[in-house]
Structures are given as C-alpha cells and as structure tokens.
Short mmCIF file of C-alpha atoms in Angstrom, two decimals:
data_model
loop_
_atom_site.label_atom_id
_atom_site.label_comp_id
_atom_site.label_asym_id
_atom_site.label_seq_id
_atom_site.Cartn_x
_atom_site.Cartn_y
_atom_site.Cartn_z
CA MET A 16 -11.51 48.76 26.80
CA TYR A 17 -11.85 44.96 27.11
CA LYS A 18 -12.55 44.61 23.37
CA LEU A 19 -9.46 46.67 22.53
CA THR A 20 -7.30 44.60 24.88
CA ALA A 21 -8.56 41.32 23.39
CA LEU A 22 -7.95 42.61 19.89
CA SER A 23 -4.46 43.71 20.87
CA LEU A 24 -3.69 40.25 22.23
CA LEU A 25 -4.92 38.60 19.04
CA LEU A 26 -2.83 40.93 16.92
CA ALA A 27 0.20 40.31 19.10
CA ALA A 28 -0.27 36.54 18.81
CA ALA A 29 -0.59 36.79 15.03
CA TYR A 30 2.56 38.93 14.88
CA ALA A 31 4.46 36.45 17.05
CA GLN A 32 3.48 33.57 14.79
CA ALA A 33 4.50 35.51 11.70
CA ALA A 34 7.87 36.63 13.10
CA PRO A 35 11.02 34.97 11.72
CA GLN A 36 12.35 32.03 13.74
CA THR A 37 15.93 30.83 14.12
CA VAL A 38 17.02 27.20 14.37
CA ASN A 39 20.56 26.69 15.69
CA CYS A 40 22.11 23.42 14.52
CA GLY A 41 25.32 21.91 15.83
CA ARG A 42 25.84 20.81 12.27
CA LEU A 43 23.85 20.78 9.07
CA LEU A 44 24.14 18.24 6.28
CA ASP A 45 24.51 19.99 2.93
CA VAL A 46 23.03 17.19 0.83
CA LYS A 47 24.10 18.77 -2.45
CA ALA A 48 27.73 19.33 -1.47
CA GLY A 49 27.80 16.10 0.51
CA LYS A 50 29.39 17.51 3.65
CA TRP A 51 28.59 18.80 7.14
CA ARG A 52 28.52 22.49 8.00
CA ASP A 53 29.27 23.15 11.67
CA ASN A 54 27.44 25.62 13.96
CA VAL A 55 24.76 26.82 11.58
CA SER A 56 21.74 29.08 12.08
CA ILE A 57 18.73 28.60 9.84
CA VAL A 58 16.33 31.55 9.72
CA VAL A 59 12.76 30.59 8.87
CA ASP A 60 9.89 32.92 7.96
CA ALA A 61 6.42 32.26 6.53
CA GLY A 62 7.17 28.55 6.19
CA LYS A 63 10.32 29.02 4.13
CA VAL A 64 14.05 29.15 4.74
CA VAL A 65 15.25 32.76 4.62
CA SER A 66 18.95 32.28 5.29
CA VAL A 67 21.54 29.68 6.28
CA GLY A 68 24.69 30.99 7.94
CA ALA A 69 27.02 31.02 10.91
CA MET A 70 25.32 30.34 14.24
CA THR A 71 23.92 33.42 15.91
CA GLY A 72 23.17 34.14 19.55
CA ALA A 73 19.49 34.82 18.96
CA PRO A 74 17.91 34.48 22.43
CA ASP A 75 14.71 32.87 21.17
CA ALA A 76 16.38 30.40 18.79
CA LEU A 77 15.42 26.75 18.78
CA ASP A 78 18.48 25.08 20.29
CA LEU A 79 19.68 22.07 18.32
CA SER A 80 23.34 22.83 19.00
CA ARG A 81 23.91 19.21 20.08
CA HIS A 82 22.11 17.77 17.07
CA SER A 83 22.71 17.01 13.41
CA CYS A 84 20.19 18.71 11.12
CA MET A 85 19.06 17.52 7.69
CA PRO A 86 16.27 18.30 5.22
CA GLY A 87 12.95 16.61 5.96
CA PHE A 88 12.85 13.16 4.40
CA ILE A 89 10.68 12.20 1.41
CA ASP A 90 9.15 8.73 1.10
CA MET A 91 8.13 8.15 -2.50
CA HIS A 92 5.92 5.12 -1.88
CA VAL A 93 3.41 4.97 0.98
CA HIS A 94 -0.24 4.09 1.52
CA LEU A 95 -1.36 6.32 4.38
CA THR A 96 -4.99 5.20 4.39
CA GLY A 97 -4.31 1.66 5.58
CA GLU A 98 -1.89 -0.50 7.52
CA THR A 99 -0.83 -4.13 7.58
CA GLN A 100 -3.00 -6.68 9.38
CA LYS A 101 -3.98 -10.32 8.96
CA GLN A 102 -5.56 -10.63 5.55
CA VAL A 103 -8.73 -12.24 6.89
CA ASP A 104 -9.22 -9.18 9.13
CA ALA A 105 -8.55 -6.84 6.23
CA LEU A 106 -11.22 -8.57 4.13
CA ARG A 107 -13.71 -8.40 7.00
CA GLU A 108 -13.10 -4.67 7.39
CA THR A 109 -13.52 -4.17 3.65
CA LEU A 110 -17.03 -5.56 4.00
CA THR A 111 -17.98 -3.91 7.31
CA LEU A 112 -16.26 -0.52 7.57
CA ASN A 113 -17.16 2.67 5.74
CA PRO A 114 -14.70 4.97 3.97
CA ALA A 115 -15.10 7.42 6.86
CA ASP A 116 -13.77 4.77 9.26
CA HIS A 117 -10.62 4.37 7.21
CA ALA A 118 -10.26 8.14 6.86
CA LEU A 119 -10.32 8.66 10.62
CA ARG A 120 -7.72 5.94 11.14
CA ALA A 121 -5.50 7.52 8.50
CA VAL A 122 -5.12 10.69 10.58
CA LYS A 123 -3.10 8.77 13.17
CA LEU A 124 -0.98 7.11 10.48
CA ALA A 125 -0.16 10.45 8.87
CA ASP A 126 0.86 11.96 12.21
CA ARG A 127 3.09 8.97 12.98
CA THR A 128 4.79 9.30 9.59
CA LEU A 129 5.47 13.01 10.05
CA LYS A 130 6.94 12.53 13.51
CA ALA A 131 9.28 9.88 12.12
CA GLY A 132 10.89 12.67 10.07
CA PHE A 133 9.08 12.22 6.76
CA THR A 134 7.77 15.67 5.89
CA THR A 135 6.72 14.71 2.34
CA VAL A 136 5.27 11.48 0.93
CA ARG A 137 3.99 10.18 -2.38
CA ASP A 138 0.85 8.15 -1.72
CA LEU A 139 0.52 5.50 -4.42
CA GLY A 140 -3.01 4.24 -4.27
CA ALA A 141 -6.20 4.53 -2.25
CA SER A 142 -9.86 3.96 -3.09
CA ASN A 143 -12.86 6.19 -2.39
CA GLY A 144 -10.82 9.38 -2.71
CA LEU A 145 -9.37 8.80 0.77
CA SER A 146 -5.79 9.88 0.08
CA ILE A 147 -6.96 13.01 -1.70
CA SER A 148 -9.24 13.96 1.21
CA LEU A 149 -6.41 13.31 3.67
CA LYS A 150 -4.10 15.52 1.63
CA ARG A 151 -6.65 18.33 1.69
CA ALA A 152 -7.08 18.01 5.46
CA ILE A 153 -3.31 18.22 5.98
CA ASP A 154 -2.91 21.14 3.57
CA SER A 155 -5.65 23.09 5.37
CA GLY A 156 -4.08 22.49 8.77
CA ALA A 157 -7.06 20.47 10.01
CA VAL A 158 -4.82 17.49 10.88
CA PRO A 159 -1.04 17.05 11.16
CA GLY A 160 0.75 15.01 8.54
CA PRO A 161 3.35 15.05 5.81
CA ARG A 162 2.97 17.01 2.61
CA MET A 163 1.24 14.62 0.22
CA PHE A 164 1.45 13.96 -3.51
CA THR A 165 -1.17 11.35 -4.30
CA ALA A 166 -2.07 9.06 -7.19
CA GLY A 167 -5.65 8.60 -6.02
CA LYS A 168 -6.96 5.26 -7.29
CA SER A 169 -4.29 3.05 -8.87
CA ILE A 170 -5.02 1.98 -12.44
CA ALA A 171 -5.18 -1.78 -13.13
CA THR A 172 -6.41 -4.19 -15.77
CA THR A 173 -9.31 -6.58 -15.09
CA GLY A 174 -8.16 -9.03 -12.43
CA GLY A 175 -4.96 -7.03 -12.06
CA HIS A 176 -3.17 -6.13 -8.85
CA ALA A 177 -5.35 -3.06 -8.14
CA ASP A 178 -8.71 -4.39 -9.38
CA PRO A 179 -10.92 -3.61 -6.33
CA THR A 180 -13.15 -6.66 -6.89
CA ASN A 181 -10.38 -9.28 -6.80
CA SER A 182 -11.19 -10.62 -3.32
CA LEU A 183 -14.97 -10.81 -3.80
CA ASN A 184 -17.06 -13.83 -4.71
CA GLU A 185 -19.30 -13.98 -7.79
CA ARG A 186 -22.40 -12.79 -5.93
CA PHE A 187 -20.69 -9.63 -4.67
CA ARG A 188 -19.10 -8.98 -8.06
CA ALA A 189 -22.45 -9.35 -9.79
CA ALA A 190 -24.07 -6.92 -7.35
CA LEU A 191 -21.33 -4.32 -7.78
CA GLY A 192 -20.85 -4.73 -11.51
CA GLU A 193 -17.55 -4.86 -13.35
CA PRO A 194 -15.40 -1.81 -12.53
CA GLY A 195 -14.32 0.42 -15.39
CA PRO A 196 -12.03 3.40 -16.00
CA ALA A 197 -13.75 5.56 -13.36
CA GLU A 198 -12.86 2.90 -10.77
CA GLY A 199 -9.36 2.53 -12.20
CA VAL A 200 -9.81 -0.69 -14.24
CA VAL A 201 -8.99 -0.69 -17.97
CA ASN A 202 -8.83 -3.15 -20.86
CA SER A 203 -7.73 -1.09 -23.84
CA ALA A 204 -5.67 1.92 -24.77
CA GLU A 205 -8.80 4.04 -24.98
CA GLU A 206 -9.95 2.99 -21.51
CA ALA A 207 -6.42 3.69 -20.22
CA ARG A 208 -6.75 7.29 -21.42
CA GLN A 209 -10.17 7.54 -19.80
CA ALA A 210 -8.80 6.28 -16.48
CA VAL A 211 -6.11 8.99 -16.47
CA ARG A 212 -8.76 11.64 -17.08
CA HIS A 213 -10.81 10.26 -14.19
CA ARG A 214 -7.77 10.60 -11.91
CA TYR A 215 -7.49 14.23 -13.02
CA LYS A 216 -11.16 14.71 -12.16
CA GLU A 217 -10.58 12.94 -8.84
CA GLY A 218 -7.88 15.45 -7.90
CA ALA A 219 -4.77 13.27 -8.16
CA ASP A 220 -1.23 14.64 -8.53
CA LEU A 221 0.24 11.73 -10.48
CA ILE A 222 -0.67 8.37 -12.00
CA LYS A 223 0.07 4.90 -10.60
CA VAL A 224 -0.34 1.77 -12.74
CA THR A 225 0.07 -1.85 -11.67
CA ALA A 226 2.10 -3.13 -14.59
CA THR A 227 2.48 -6.67 -13.19
CA GLY A 228 0.89 -8.92 -10.63
CA GLY A 229 1.50 -8.16 -6.97
CA VAL A 230 2.37 -9.95 -3.78
CA LEU A 231 -0.67 -9.10 -1.66
CA SER A 232 -3.43 -9.45 -4.26
CA GLN A 233 -5.50 -12.64 -4.26
CA ALA A 234 -3.95 -14.16 -7.39
CA ARG A 235 -1.42 -16.91 -7.94
CA ASN A 236 1.01 -14.92 -10.05
CA GLY A 237 2.85 -11.94 -8.60
CA GLN A 238 5.08 -11.36 -11.61
CA ASN A 239 3.08 -11.62 -14.85
CA PRO A 240 2.77 -8.55 -17.10
CA GLN A 241 -0.78 -7.20 -16.94
CA TYR A 242 -0.80 -4.50 -19.63
CA THR A 243 0.03 -4.47 -23.29
CA GLU A 244 2.67 -1.96 -24.23
CA ASP A 245 0.07 0.01 -26.22
CA GLU A 246 -2.06 0.36 -23.09
CA LEU A 247 0.92 1.61 -21.08
CA ARG A 248 1.88 4.07 -23.80
CA ALA A 249 -1.68 5.42 -23.76
CA VAL A 250 -1.46 5.94 -19.99
CA VAL A 251 1.85 7.79 -20.30
CA ALA A 252 0.70 9.95 -23.22
CA ALA A 253 -2.52 10.96 -21.46
CA ALA A 254 -0.64 11.61 -18.24
CA LYS A 255 1.75 13.99 -20.01
CA ASP A 256 -1.22 15.93 -21.35
CA TYR A 257 -2.24 16.63 -17.74
CA GLY A 258 1.25 17.23 -16.38
CA PHE A 259 1.27 13.93 -14.45
CA ARG A 260 4.26 11.74 -13.76
CA VAL A 261 3.64 7.97 -13.95
CA ALA A 262 4.75 5.41 -11.36
CA ALA A 263 4.56 1.73 -12.27
CA HIS A 264 4.26 -1.07 -9.73
CA ALA A 265 6.17 -3.95 -11.32
CA HIS A 266 7.83 -7.15 -10.08
CA GLY A 267 8.37 -9.29 -13.18
CA SER A 268 11.05 -8.44 -15.73
CA GLU A 269 8.76 -8.35 -18.80
CA GLY A 270 6.30 -5.97 -17.14
CA ILE A 271 9.17 -3.77 -15.96
CA LYS A 272 10.58 -3.53 -19.48
CA ARG A 273 7.20 -2.80 -21.08
CA ALA A 274 6.63 0.02 -18.59
CA LEU A 275 10.10 1.50 -19.16
CA ARG A 276 9.75 1.35 -22.95
CA ALA A 277 6.36 3.07 -22.60
CA GLY A 278 8.02 5.97 -20.78
CA VAL A 279 7.00 5.69 -17.12
CA ASP A 280 8.93 7.88 -14.70
CA SER A 281 9.56 5.30 -11.98
CA ILE A 282 9.44 1.58 -11.34
CA GLU A 283 8.23 0.57 -7.89
CA HIS A 284 9.60 -2.66 -6.31
CA GLY A 285 11.34 -3.91 -9.48
CA THR A 286 12.07 -7.32 -7.97
CA LEU A 287 13.21 -9.14 -11.11
CA ILE A 288 15.12 -6.37 -12.89
CA ASP A 289 17.51 -7.90 -15.43
CA ASP A 290 20.39 -6.44 -17.45
CA GLU A 291 18.09 -5.37 -20.29
CA ALA A 292 15.87 -3.53 -17.80
CA ILE A 293 18.91 -1.79 -16.29
CA ALA A 294 19.84 -0.53 -19.76
CA LEU A 295 16.26 0.71 -20.26
CA PHE A 296 16.34 2.59 -16.93
CA LYS A 297 19.39 4.48 -18.16
CA LYS A 298 18.08 5.01 -21.69
CA HIS A 299 14.79 6.50 -20.48
CA ASN A 300 16.25 8.33 -17.45
CA ALA A 301 13.78 6.56 -15.16
CA TYR A 302 14.01 6.14 -11.39
CA TYR A 303 13.94 2.98 -9.35
CA VAL A 304 11.97 3.10 -6.06
CA PRO A 305 12.94 -0.19 -4.38
CA THR A 306 10.71 -0.58 -1.25
CA ILE A 307 13.09 -3.04 0.44
CA SER A 308 11.25 -2.59 3.75
CA ALA A 309 8.01 -4.00 2.35
CA GLY A 310 9.78 -6.95 0.77
CA ARG A 311 11.60 -7.81 3.97
CA TYR A 312 8.45 -7.44 6.07
CA VAL A 313 6.15 -9.63 3.97
CA ALA A 314 8.77 -12.36 3.65
CA ASP A 315 9.42 -12.36 7.40
CA MET A 316 5.72 -12.37 8.32
CA ALA A 317 4.95 -15.16 5.86
CA LYS A 318 7.65 -17.32 7.43
CA LYS A 319 6.81 -16.52 11.06
CA ASN A 320 3.01 -16.62 10.89
CA ALA A 321 1.40 -19.04 8.45
CA ASP A 322 -2.03 -17.44 9.02
CA TYR A 323 -1.03 -13.81 8.43
CA TYR A 324 -1.43 -14.00 4.65
CA SER A 325 -3.78 -16.15 2.57
CA PRO A 326 -2.59 -19.42 1.00
CA LEU A 327 -2.35 -17.64 -2.38
CA VAL A 328 -0.26 -14.77 -1.00
CA ARG A 329 2.11 -16.58 1.37
CA PRO A 330 4.36 -18.28 -1.25
CA LYS A 331 4.58 -15.05 -3.26
CA ALA A 332 5.60 -13.11 -0.14
CA ILE A 333 8.40 -15.57 0.59
CA GLU A 334 9.61 -15.77 -3.02
CA ILE A 335 9.42 -12.12 -4.08
CA GLY A 336 9.99 -10.30 -0.79
CA ASN A 337 13.42 -11.79 -0.20
CA GLN A 338 14.81 -10.68 -3.56
CA ILE A 339 14.27 -6.91 -3.55
CA GLN A 340 17.28 -5.95 -1.43
CA ALA A 341 19.75 -7.79 -3.66
CA THR A 342 18.10 -6.37 -6.78
CA PHE A 343 18.44 -2.87 -5.33
CA GLY A 344 22.16 -3.41 -4.67
CA ARG A 345 22.74 -4.54 -8.24
CA ALA A 346 20.74 -1.66 -9.72
CA TYR A 347 22.59 0.91 -7.60
CA LYS A 348 26.01 -0.45 -8.57
CA ALA A 349 24.95 -0.37 -12.23
CA GLY A 350 24.19 3.36 -11.99
CA VAL A 351 20.37 3.31 -11.99
CA LYS A 352 18.89 6.44 -10.41
CA ILE A 353 17.38 5.65 -7.00
CA ALA A 354 14.62 7.47 -5.12
CA PHE A 355 13.76 6.45 -1.56
CA GLY A 356 10.48 4.59 -1.07
CA THR A 357 9.23 2.02 1.42
CA ASP A 358 5.64 0.93 0.65
CA ALA A 359 4.71 1.86 4.24
CA GLY A 360 1.28 0.47 4.97
CA VAL A 361 2.45 -2.96 3.86
CA PHE A 362 4.45 -2.69 7.12
CA PRO A 363 3.69 -0.36 10.07
CA HIS A 364 3.76 3.38 9.36
CA GLY A 365 6.42 5.33 11.23
CA GLU A 366 9.08 2.69 10.61
CA ASN A 367 9.97 4.18 7.22
CA ALA A 368 13.57 4.99 8.24
CA ARG A 369 14.45 1.29 8.42
CA GLU A 370 14.80 1.54 4.63
CA PHE A 371 17.99 3.61 5.07
CA GLY A 372 19.66 0.72 6.88
CA TYR A 373 18.57 -1.82 4.28
CA MET A 374 19.96 0.38 1.50
CA VAL A 375 23.29 0.70 3.28
CA GLU A 376 23.39 -3.07 3.90
CA ALA A 377 23.03 -3.57 0.15
CA GLY A 378 26.02 -1.37 -0.67
CA MET A 379 24.78 2.23 -0.88
CA PRO A 380 26.83 4.74 1.18
CA PRO A 381 24.86 6.52 3.93
CA LEU A 382 25.16 9.90 2.21
CA GLU A 383 23.70 8.48 -1.00
CA ALA A 384 20.83 6.88 0.93
CA ILE A 385 19.99 10.27 2.47
CA ARG A 386 20.25 11.91 -0.94
CA ALA A 387 17.79 9.31 -2.29
CA ALA A 388 15.28 10.55 0.33
CA THR A 389 15.96 14.24 -0.28
CA ILE A 390 17.32 15.65 -3.55
CA ASN A 391 16.62 12.55 -5.67
CA ALA A 392 13.07 12.20 -4.40
CA ALA A 393 12.46 15.92 -4.89
CA ALA A 394 13.64 15.63 -8.50
CA LEU A 395 11.22 12.76 -9.19
CA LEU A 396 8.44 14.90 -7.71
CA ASP A 397 9.44 17.87 -9.93
CA GLN A 398 10.00 19.77 -6.68
CA SER A 399 13.76 20.39 -6.84
CA ALA A 400 13.28 24.14 -6.45
CA ARG A 401 11.57 23.89 -3.06
CA LEU A 402 12.07 20.46 -1.43
CA GLY A 403 14.96 18.17 -0.54
CA SER A 404 17.49 20.73 0.65
CA ILE A 405 17.87 23.41 3.31
CA GLU A 406 18.61 26.66 1.48
CA PRO A 407 16.98 30.06 0.99
CA GLY A 408 13.59 29.89 -0.70
CA PHE A 409 13.01 26.23 0.12
CA ALA A 410 10.24 24.91 2.36
CA ALA A 411 11.35 24.99 6.02
CA ASP A 412 11.40 21.20 6.44
CA ILE A 413 14.06 20.28 8.99
CA VAL A 414 14.75 17.09 10.94
CA ALA A 415 17.47 16.43 13.50
CA VAL A 416 19.09 13.49 15.28
CA ALA A 417 21.64 13.19 18.09
CA GLY A 418 24.85 11.89 16.54
CA ASP A 419 26.26 11.34 13.07
CA PRO A 420 23.99 9.33 10.73
CA LEU A 421 26.78 9.09 8.18
CA ALA A 422 28.66 6.99 10.75
CA ASN A 423 25.56 5.20 12.08
CA ILE A 424 22.63 5.16 9.67
CA ALA A 425 20.37 3.60 12.32
CA LEU A 426 20.21 7.00 14.04
CA LEU A 427 17.69 8.05 11.38
CA GLN A 428 15.20 5.76 13.13
CA GLN A 429 15.48 8.04 16.17
CA VAL A 430 14.55 11.47 14.80
CA GLN A 431 14.24 13.93 17.70
CA PHE A 432 13.16 17.14 15.93
CA VAL A 433 10.70 17.65 13.08
CA MET A 434 9.72 20.93 11.43
CA LYS A 435 7.51 21.14 8.35
CA ASP A 436 6.76 24.44 6.62
CA GLY A 437 8.22 26.26 9.64
CA VAL A 438 5.91 24.53 12.15
CA VAL A 439 7.54 22.37 14.83
CA TYR A 440 5.86 18.98 15.32
CA LYS A 441 8.48 17.28 17.49
CA LYS A 442 11.17 18.56 19.86
CA PRO A 443 14.03 16.84 21.72
#
C-alpha cells in the first residue's frame, strides 16, 4: 500500500509540473508591433508559449496584473566565467587557481545574470572549455543560468588580444610552448581554418575573432589590426562550412573594415567606426554590438583607481572606453543594425540592464533599445523562430517590471519576475 501511495504522489507531482500554466500580465509589450497589449494571459506548457490572449480568471495563474511583461532579454556579449577585478589579482589567480575554481565561481555569475532578466546570452570567449561546460550544466538543469550560445576559445593571432600567453614572462612561455590553432592562436589562413575546426571539436556554437588589439590585454596598442584580410576570410569561410556565425572584436577602424569586408556577422565594440565602415555594415548586412557598459566602466575605473589596471592598460581604458557611446549613437542614426551586448565580466555581472539607459542617452528610443535585446538579438543568433518575442511556439521566456519602461528605461534594472523555458526563477 505504501509503495502504491508513494508512486501515486510521484505521478501526481510529475503531472502537476507538466500541466499548463497561466501568467496574467497587466500589460504585455508586443516587441514586433511596438505597442502594449493590456490585460493579457499567457498560457505556457512544456517550456513554450501555447497562447496569448485576453486575461482569464484562472485560479492558479501567476498574478502579474500590476506589472509590465516583456520577452526575456538577450545579451549578445558576455563572459560568464570571469568577472572584473584588479589586474594584479587576476594575474595571480591565473597562476594559482585551477579551471575547476573558475567553473564553480561561474555558477553564481550565471544565476545573477538570469535573475537580472537575461534569459539568453552569447558568451564570447573562455579558455579551458569553461563556457561550454557551463552551458551543458545549465542545459541539463544542474545549475540555474541563462540559455547560452558560446564561442569557446576566442581566436587570435600571436600576441593578439586573445593570445593566452600575453601576460607571461619568457620562462613561463618557454615552459608552455607557443600556442597554436588548438589553443586559438593562428598566423596564416590555413591555421585560421584549423582553429575554426578545433572550436567545432570543442563544442562551440559560433566563432569569435579578435580582429584588433584590445583594451585589457597587456599590449600598448588597443586599436591595431591583427589579422590580414585573407586570414579573416579563411575564418569566415570555414565557419560557414560548420554553420557558425562569426563575431569580431574590433576597436580600430582598419580592423573593423577588414572584418566587415571578410564577411563577419557582427562587430563587437567598434570604437572607431568611420563613414566607410558604416557603409560596409550596410553593404554586408552586419550587426553592431556596442558594449557601451564595458567602455564606460573601464574608463571610470581607470580614472578613479590608478592601480586597478596595469600601466599599459590604463591609458587605453581612458582613451577607448569613453568613445563607444558616441560611436553607437552615430551608427544608430546612420541606420546600422544594432544588437544588444554589454561585455559583462569586464564589469560586474547582473548589471547588464544599465546598457539600455546608455543606449537611450545616446539617442535610441526605449522601444528600439528593447528590440535590440529581443528580436534583433534573436535574429543575429538565427533564433527568430523561438526567441525574442512572446507568441505561440516560442520559448516561455518572460520578464516583468513594475511600471512603464518605455517612459522610464531605468526600470529594466529592477526586473521583478523572470521565467525561462516555463520555469520561474524570480517572483515579485
């Protein structure tokens, strides 16, 4: 009798979890139509939206009747396996911590990101397979976190922004040996193709290249082009063979233009975009992912705390970081396609929604900023049929705030409800 009762309880619990669920929203932002729908019920089943219609009196509905509901946000540029700290501490941890230490820390960072309302992220670079392992843990339900699309190890040239041996002295470099395509470092078109194939073997979802120098790498120049155009074309061609999109980190104008001519799908940061680059964005139908938050953060920290970054990095942070917001405003007004991205990890995770405010400050209307983090981001991910909108057949990713974010964009920093794939992670 006891065994039958226990079995019955288990079956009942399974049935309850599988039963459709209703979410009652005071209003719902239709991101495609660009308008609010009042008093809406969203029916969710098996992790997907079943229907969206007039509010019902379902007794067991999740009550968000005093809230504004939107699709879960998508951040197209994060690094979930690390977080900003003084560079001397970061170097010490590189030499003393194991990959498992960083993996365990990443669990907290992923949870913080999800609860900030970001139900999907594109992770653009992590060593030791960490981002891929984190993605698998989230997908299996072992840990909470956003849905991840990951580039695995970024691909650089020798001495380039993502060369993992940049901060090491000669003795360490000699002991480790020069990294090659398997470690994401290339010096020819052939090695570029090999590096893409290694990312496929690694389990990546897309490719990330560092087409120019960077702010936080231990090198004097944060703008110089670091690939030949032939090398970039080889990356893009190999990526297409494997169904990968290509994201290119790029600050300097020449590196941006080489990457666009080679056919990359997005430019990350894009600090020194010029008129010729704007024309190339439009010609090649590429997206701009601005990461204003990271630029603002590194510039502010470099000014406030002279010891936070190394002497090589500090002047780059001040020079480059302050320019991204204005560049974004110019690119938006020129009609360049924008997808939301922050470079979270360069600044604290969970503060991703600050980017909305920076975008609005630079001239983008609040609705367009939200679209950049929903339908535009979904399009760049090739996920327009299941992410970025709340409609039948789409993933049940829903966030809610109290108030009207189209009137006060800062409300998006105060998300009170988060559902991903029909599972509630945060309630008012």
